[in-house]
mmCIF file of C-alpha atoms and ligand atoms in Angstrom:
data_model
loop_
_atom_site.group_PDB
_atom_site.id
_atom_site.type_symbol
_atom_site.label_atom_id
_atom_site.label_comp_id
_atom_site.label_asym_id
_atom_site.label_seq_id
_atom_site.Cartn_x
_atom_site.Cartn_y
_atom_site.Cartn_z
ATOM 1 C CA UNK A 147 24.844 -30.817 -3.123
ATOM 2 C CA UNK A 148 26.298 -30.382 0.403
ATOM 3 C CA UNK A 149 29.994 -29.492 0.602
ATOM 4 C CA UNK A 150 32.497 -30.516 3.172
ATOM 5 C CA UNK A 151 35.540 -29.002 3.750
ATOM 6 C CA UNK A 152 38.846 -31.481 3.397
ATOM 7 C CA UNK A 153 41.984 -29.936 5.436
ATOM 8 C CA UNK A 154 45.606 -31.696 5.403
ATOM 9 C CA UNK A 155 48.103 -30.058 7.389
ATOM 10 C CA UNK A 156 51.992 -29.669 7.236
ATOM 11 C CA UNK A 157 53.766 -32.138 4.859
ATOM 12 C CA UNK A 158 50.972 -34.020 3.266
ATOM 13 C CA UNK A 159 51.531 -31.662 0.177
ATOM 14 C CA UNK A 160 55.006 -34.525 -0.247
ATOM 15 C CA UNK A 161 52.412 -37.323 -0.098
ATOM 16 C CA UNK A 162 54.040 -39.373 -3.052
ATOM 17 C CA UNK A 163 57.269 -39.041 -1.876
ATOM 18 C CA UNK A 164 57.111 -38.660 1.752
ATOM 19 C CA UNK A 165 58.024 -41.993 3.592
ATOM 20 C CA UNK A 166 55.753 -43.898 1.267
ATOM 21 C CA UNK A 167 55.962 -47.051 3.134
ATOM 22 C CA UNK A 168 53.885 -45.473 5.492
ATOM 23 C CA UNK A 169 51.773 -43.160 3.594
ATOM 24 C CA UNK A 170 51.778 -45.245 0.228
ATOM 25 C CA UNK A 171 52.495 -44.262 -3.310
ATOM 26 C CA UNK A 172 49.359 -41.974 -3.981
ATOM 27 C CA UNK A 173 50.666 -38.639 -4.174
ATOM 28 C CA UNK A 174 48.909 -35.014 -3.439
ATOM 29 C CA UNK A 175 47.290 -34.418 -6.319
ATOM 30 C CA UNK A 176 45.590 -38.272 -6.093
ATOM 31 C CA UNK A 177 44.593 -37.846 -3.339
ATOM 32 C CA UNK A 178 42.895 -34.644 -4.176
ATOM 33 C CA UNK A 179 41.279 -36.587 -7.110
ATOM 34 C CA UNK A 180 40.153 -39.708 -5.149
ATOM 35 C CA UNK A 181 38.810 -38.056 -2.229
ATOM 36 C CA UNK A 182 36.655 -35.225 -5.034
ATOM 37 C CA UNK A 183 35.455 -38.357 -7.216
ATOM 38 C CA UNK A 184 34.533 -40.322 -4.135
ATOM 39 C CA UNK A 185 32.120 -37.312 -2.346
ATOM 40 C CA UNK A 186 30.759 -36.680 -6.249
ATOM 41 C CA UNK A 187 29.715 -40.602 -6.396
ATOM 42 C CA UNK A 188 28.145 -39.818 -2.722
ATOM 43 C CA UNK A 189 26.609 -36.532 -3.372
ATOM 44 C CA UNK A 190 29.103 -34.456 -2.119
ATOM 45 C CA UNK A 191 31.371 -31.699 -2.784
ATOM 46 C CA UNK A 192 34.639 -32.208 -1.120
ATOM 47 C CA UNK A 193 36.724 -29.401 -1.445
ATOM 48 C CA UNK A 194 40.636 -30.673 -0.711
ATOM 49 C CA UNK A 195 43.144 -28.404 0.743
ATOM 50 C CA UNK A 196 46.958 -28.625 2.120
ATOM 51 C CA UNK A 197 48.528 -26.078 3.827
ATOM 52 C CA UNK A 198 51.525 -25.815 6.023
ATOM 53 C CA UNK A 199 50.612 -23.243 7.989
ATOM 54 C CA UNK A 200 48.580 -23.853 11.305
ATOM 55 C CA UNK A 201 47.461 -20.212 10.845
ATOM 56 C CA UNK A 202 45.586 -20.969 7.280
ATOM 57 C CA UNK A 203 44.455 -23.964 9.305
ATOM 58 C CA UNK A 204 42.696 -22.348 11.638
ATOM 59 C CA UNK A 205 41.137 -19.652 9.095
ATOM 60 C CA UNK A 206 39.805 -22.351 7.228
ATOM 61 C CA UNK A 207 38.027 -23.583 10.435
ATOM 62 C CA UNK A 208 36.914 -20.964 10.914
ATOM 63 C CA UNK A 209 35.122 -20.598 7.131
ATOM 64 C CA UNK A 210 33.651 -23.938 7.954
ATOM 65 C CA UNK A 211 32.258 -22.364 11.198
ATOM 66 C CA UNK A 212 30.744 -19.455 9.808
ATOM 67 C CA UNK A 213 29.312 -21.398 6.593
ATOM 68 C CA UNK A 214 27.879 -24.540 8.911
ATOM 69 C CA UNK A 215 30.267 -27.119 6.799
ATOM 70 C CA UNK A 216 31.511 -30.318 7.721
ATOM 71 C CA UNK A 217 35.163 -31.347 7.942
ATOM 72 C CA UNK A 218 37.173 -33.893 7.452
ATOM 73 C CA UNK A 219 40.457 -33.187 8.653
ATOM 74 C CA UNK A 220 43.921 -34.810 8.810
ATOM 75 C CA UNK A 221 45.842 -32.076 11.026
ATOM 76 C CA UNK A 222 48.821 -33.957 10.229
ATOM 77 C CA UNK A 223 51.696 -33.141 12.981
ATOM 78 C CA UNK A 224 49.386 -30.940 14.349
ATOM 79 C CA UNK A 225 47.230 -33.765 15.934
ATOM 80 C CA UNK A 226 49.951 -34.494 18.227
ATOM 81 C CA UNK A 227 50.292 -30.877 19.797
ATOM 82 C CA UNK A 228 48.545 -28.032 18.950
ATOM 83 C CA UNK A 229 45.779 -26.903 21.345
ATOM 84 C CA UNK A 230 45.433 -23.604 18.745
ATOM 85 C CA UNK A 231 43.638 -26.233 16.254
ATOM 86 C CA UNK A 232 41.820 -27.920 19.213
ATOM 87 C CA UNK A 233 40.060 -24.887 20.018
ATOM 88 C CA UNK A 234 39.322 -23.882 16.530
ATOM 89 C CA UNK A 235 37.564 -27.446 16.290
ATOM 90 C CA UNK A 236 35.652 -27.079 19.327
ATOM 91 C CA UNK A 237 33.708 -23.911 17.188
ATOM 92 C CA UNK A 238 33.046 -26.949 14.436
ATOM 93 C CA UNK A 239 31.737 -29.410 17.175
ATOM 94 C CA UNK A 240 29.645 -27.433 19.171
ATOM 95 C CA UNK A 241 27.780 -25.722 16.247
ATOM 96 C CA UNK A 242 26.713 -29.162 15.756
ATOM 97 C CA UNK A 243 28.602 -29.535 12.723
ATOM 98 C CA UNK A 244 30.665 -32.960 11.719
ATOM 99 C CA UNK A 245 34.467 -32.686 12.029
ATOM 100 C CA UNK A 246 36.032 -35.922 11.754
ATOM 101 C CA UNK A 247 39.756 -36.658 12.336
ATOM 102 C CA UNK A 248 41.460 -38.843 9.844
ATOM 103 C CA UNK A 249 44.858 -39.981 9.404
ATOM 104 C CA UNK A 250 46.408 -42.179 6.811
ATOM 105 C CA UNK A 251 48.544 -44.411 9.402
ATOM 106 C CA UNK A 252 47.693 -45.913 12.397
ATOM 107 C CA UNK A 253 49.531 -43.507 14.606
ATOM 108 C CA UNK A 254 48.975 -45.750 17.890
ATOM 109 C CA UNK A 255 51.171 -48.342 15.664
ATOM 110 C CA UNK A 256 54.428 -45.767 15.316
ATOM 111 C CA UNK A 257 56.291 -43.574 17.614
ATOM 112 C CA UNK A 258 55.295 -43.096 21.016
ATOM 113 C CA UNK A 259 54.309 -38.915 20.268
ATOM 114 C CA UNK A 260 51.990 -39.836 17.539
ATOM 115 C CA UNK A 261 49.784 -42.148 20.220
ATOM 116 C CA UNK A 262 48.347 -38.234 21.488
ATOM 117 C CA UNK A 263 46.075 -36.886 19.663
ATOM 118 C CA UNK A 264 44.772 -33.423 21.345
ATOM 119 C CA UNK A 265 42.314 -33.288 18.497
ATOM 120 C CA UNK A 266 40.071 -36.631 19.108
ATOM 121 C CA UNK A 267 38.232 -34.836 21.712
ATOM 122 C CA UNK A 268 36.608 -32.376 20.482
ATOM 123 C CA UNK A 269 36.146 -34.367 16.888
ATOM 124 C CA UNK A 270 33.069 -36.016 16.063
ATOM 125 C CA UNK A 271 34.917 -39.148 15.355
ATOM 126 C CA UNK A 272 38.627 -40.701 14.370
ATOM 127 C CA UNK A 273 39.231 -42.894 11.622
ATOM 128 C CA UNK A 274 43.134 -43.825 10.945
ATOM 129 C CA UNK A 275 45.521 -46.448 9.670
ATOM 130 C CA UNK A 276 43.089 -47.574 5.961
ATOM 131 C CA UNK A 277 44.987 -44.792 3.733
ATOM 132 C CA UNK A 278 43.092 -42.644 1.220
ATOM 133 C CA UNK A 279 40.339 -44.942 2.100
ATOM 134 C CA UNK A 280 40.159 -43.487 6.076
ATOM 135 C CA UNK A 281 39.206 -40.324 3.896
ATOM 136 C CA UNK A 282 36.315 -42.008 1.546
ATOM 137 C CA UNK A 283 35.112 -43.855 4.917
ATOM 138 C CA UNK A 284 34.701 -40.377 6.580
ATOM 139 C CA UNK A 285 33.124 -39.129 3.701
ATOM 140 C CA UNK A 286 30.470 -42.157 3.571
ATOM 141 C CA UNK A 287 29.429 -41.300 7.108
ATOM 142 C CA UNK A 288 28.892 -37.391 6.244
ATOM 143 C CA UNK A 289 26.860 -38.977 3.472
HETATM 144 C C1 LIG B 393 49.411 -38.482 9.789
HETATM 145 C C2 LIG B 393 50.062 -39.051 11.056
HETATM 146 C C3 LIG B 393 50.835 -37.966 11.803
HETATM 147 O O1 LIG B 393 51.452 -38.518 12.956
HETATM 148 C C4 LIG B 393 51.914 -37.382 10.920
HETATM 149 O O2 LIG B 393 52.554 -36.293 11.575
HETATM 150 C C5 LIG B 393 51.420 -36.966 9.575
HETATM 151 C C6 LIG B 393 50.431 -37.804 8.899
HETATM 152 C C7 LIG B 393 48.724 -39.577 8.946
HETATM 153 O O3 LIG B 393 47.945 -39.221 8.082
HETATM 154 O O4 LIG B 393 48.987 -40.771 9.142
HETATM 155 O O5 LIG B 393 51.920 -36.011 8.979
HETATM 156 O O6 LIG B 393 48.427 -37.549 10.175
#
């Protein structure tokens, strides 16, 4: 079975507890759960990670680059400023390899900082705003 590579950034580890009325009730380790059962049921093998760091971030891009894996990644804060992640996901991207941006709010709908996103372009493709489900969708299309 393939494996794909499933990064959350800074502060999705609180996922549960974190602002739930944006993020919903599901916490970390649900996530983790629905997004491993989901790949199994399409013949995948998602491994799920969290960090904090932008550093570990950008190692694990770099794993993904030098094992030709897809990635599904929610950078989290990091969408909205850090060009260090961009250019990791460029090495994703122009392998030929899938990296698709997902985000479990619509950030276009919130604050006006969350409406850039210096990740979309260099990613494959964006889904946002469907919860754990923007994860199974970008899961279906590595499928
Ligand atoms: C998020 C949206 C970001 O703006 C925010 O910083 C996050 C989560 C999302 O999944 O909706 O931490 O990526």
């Amino acid at each position: 079975m393939k494996k794909v590579l499933v990064l959350n950034g800074p502060n999705l580890g609180r996922l549960g507890s974190r602002e739930p009325d944006i993020y919903g009730s599901i916490d970390y380790a649900g996530l983790q759960v629905s997004v491993t059962a989901r790949a199994l049921e399409l013949g995948l093998i998602a491994e799920v990670r969290q960090t904090n760091s932008e550093s570990e971030l950008i190692s694990w891009i770099y794993e993904a680059a030098d094992e030709s894996l897809d990635v599904i990644m929610n950078p989290a804060a990091f969408t909205h400023y850090s060009y260090a992640l961009r250019d990791a996901a460029v090495l994703i991207t122009k392998a030929g390899q899938s990296l698709i941006e997902v985000h479990l709010s619509n950030p276009h709908t919130r604050e006006e900082f969350r409406h850039t996103s210096v990740i979309s372009g260099v990613a494959t493709g964006v889904i946002a705003g469907f919860g754990v489900d923007s994860y199974h969708l970008a899961l279906a299309q590595l499928a």
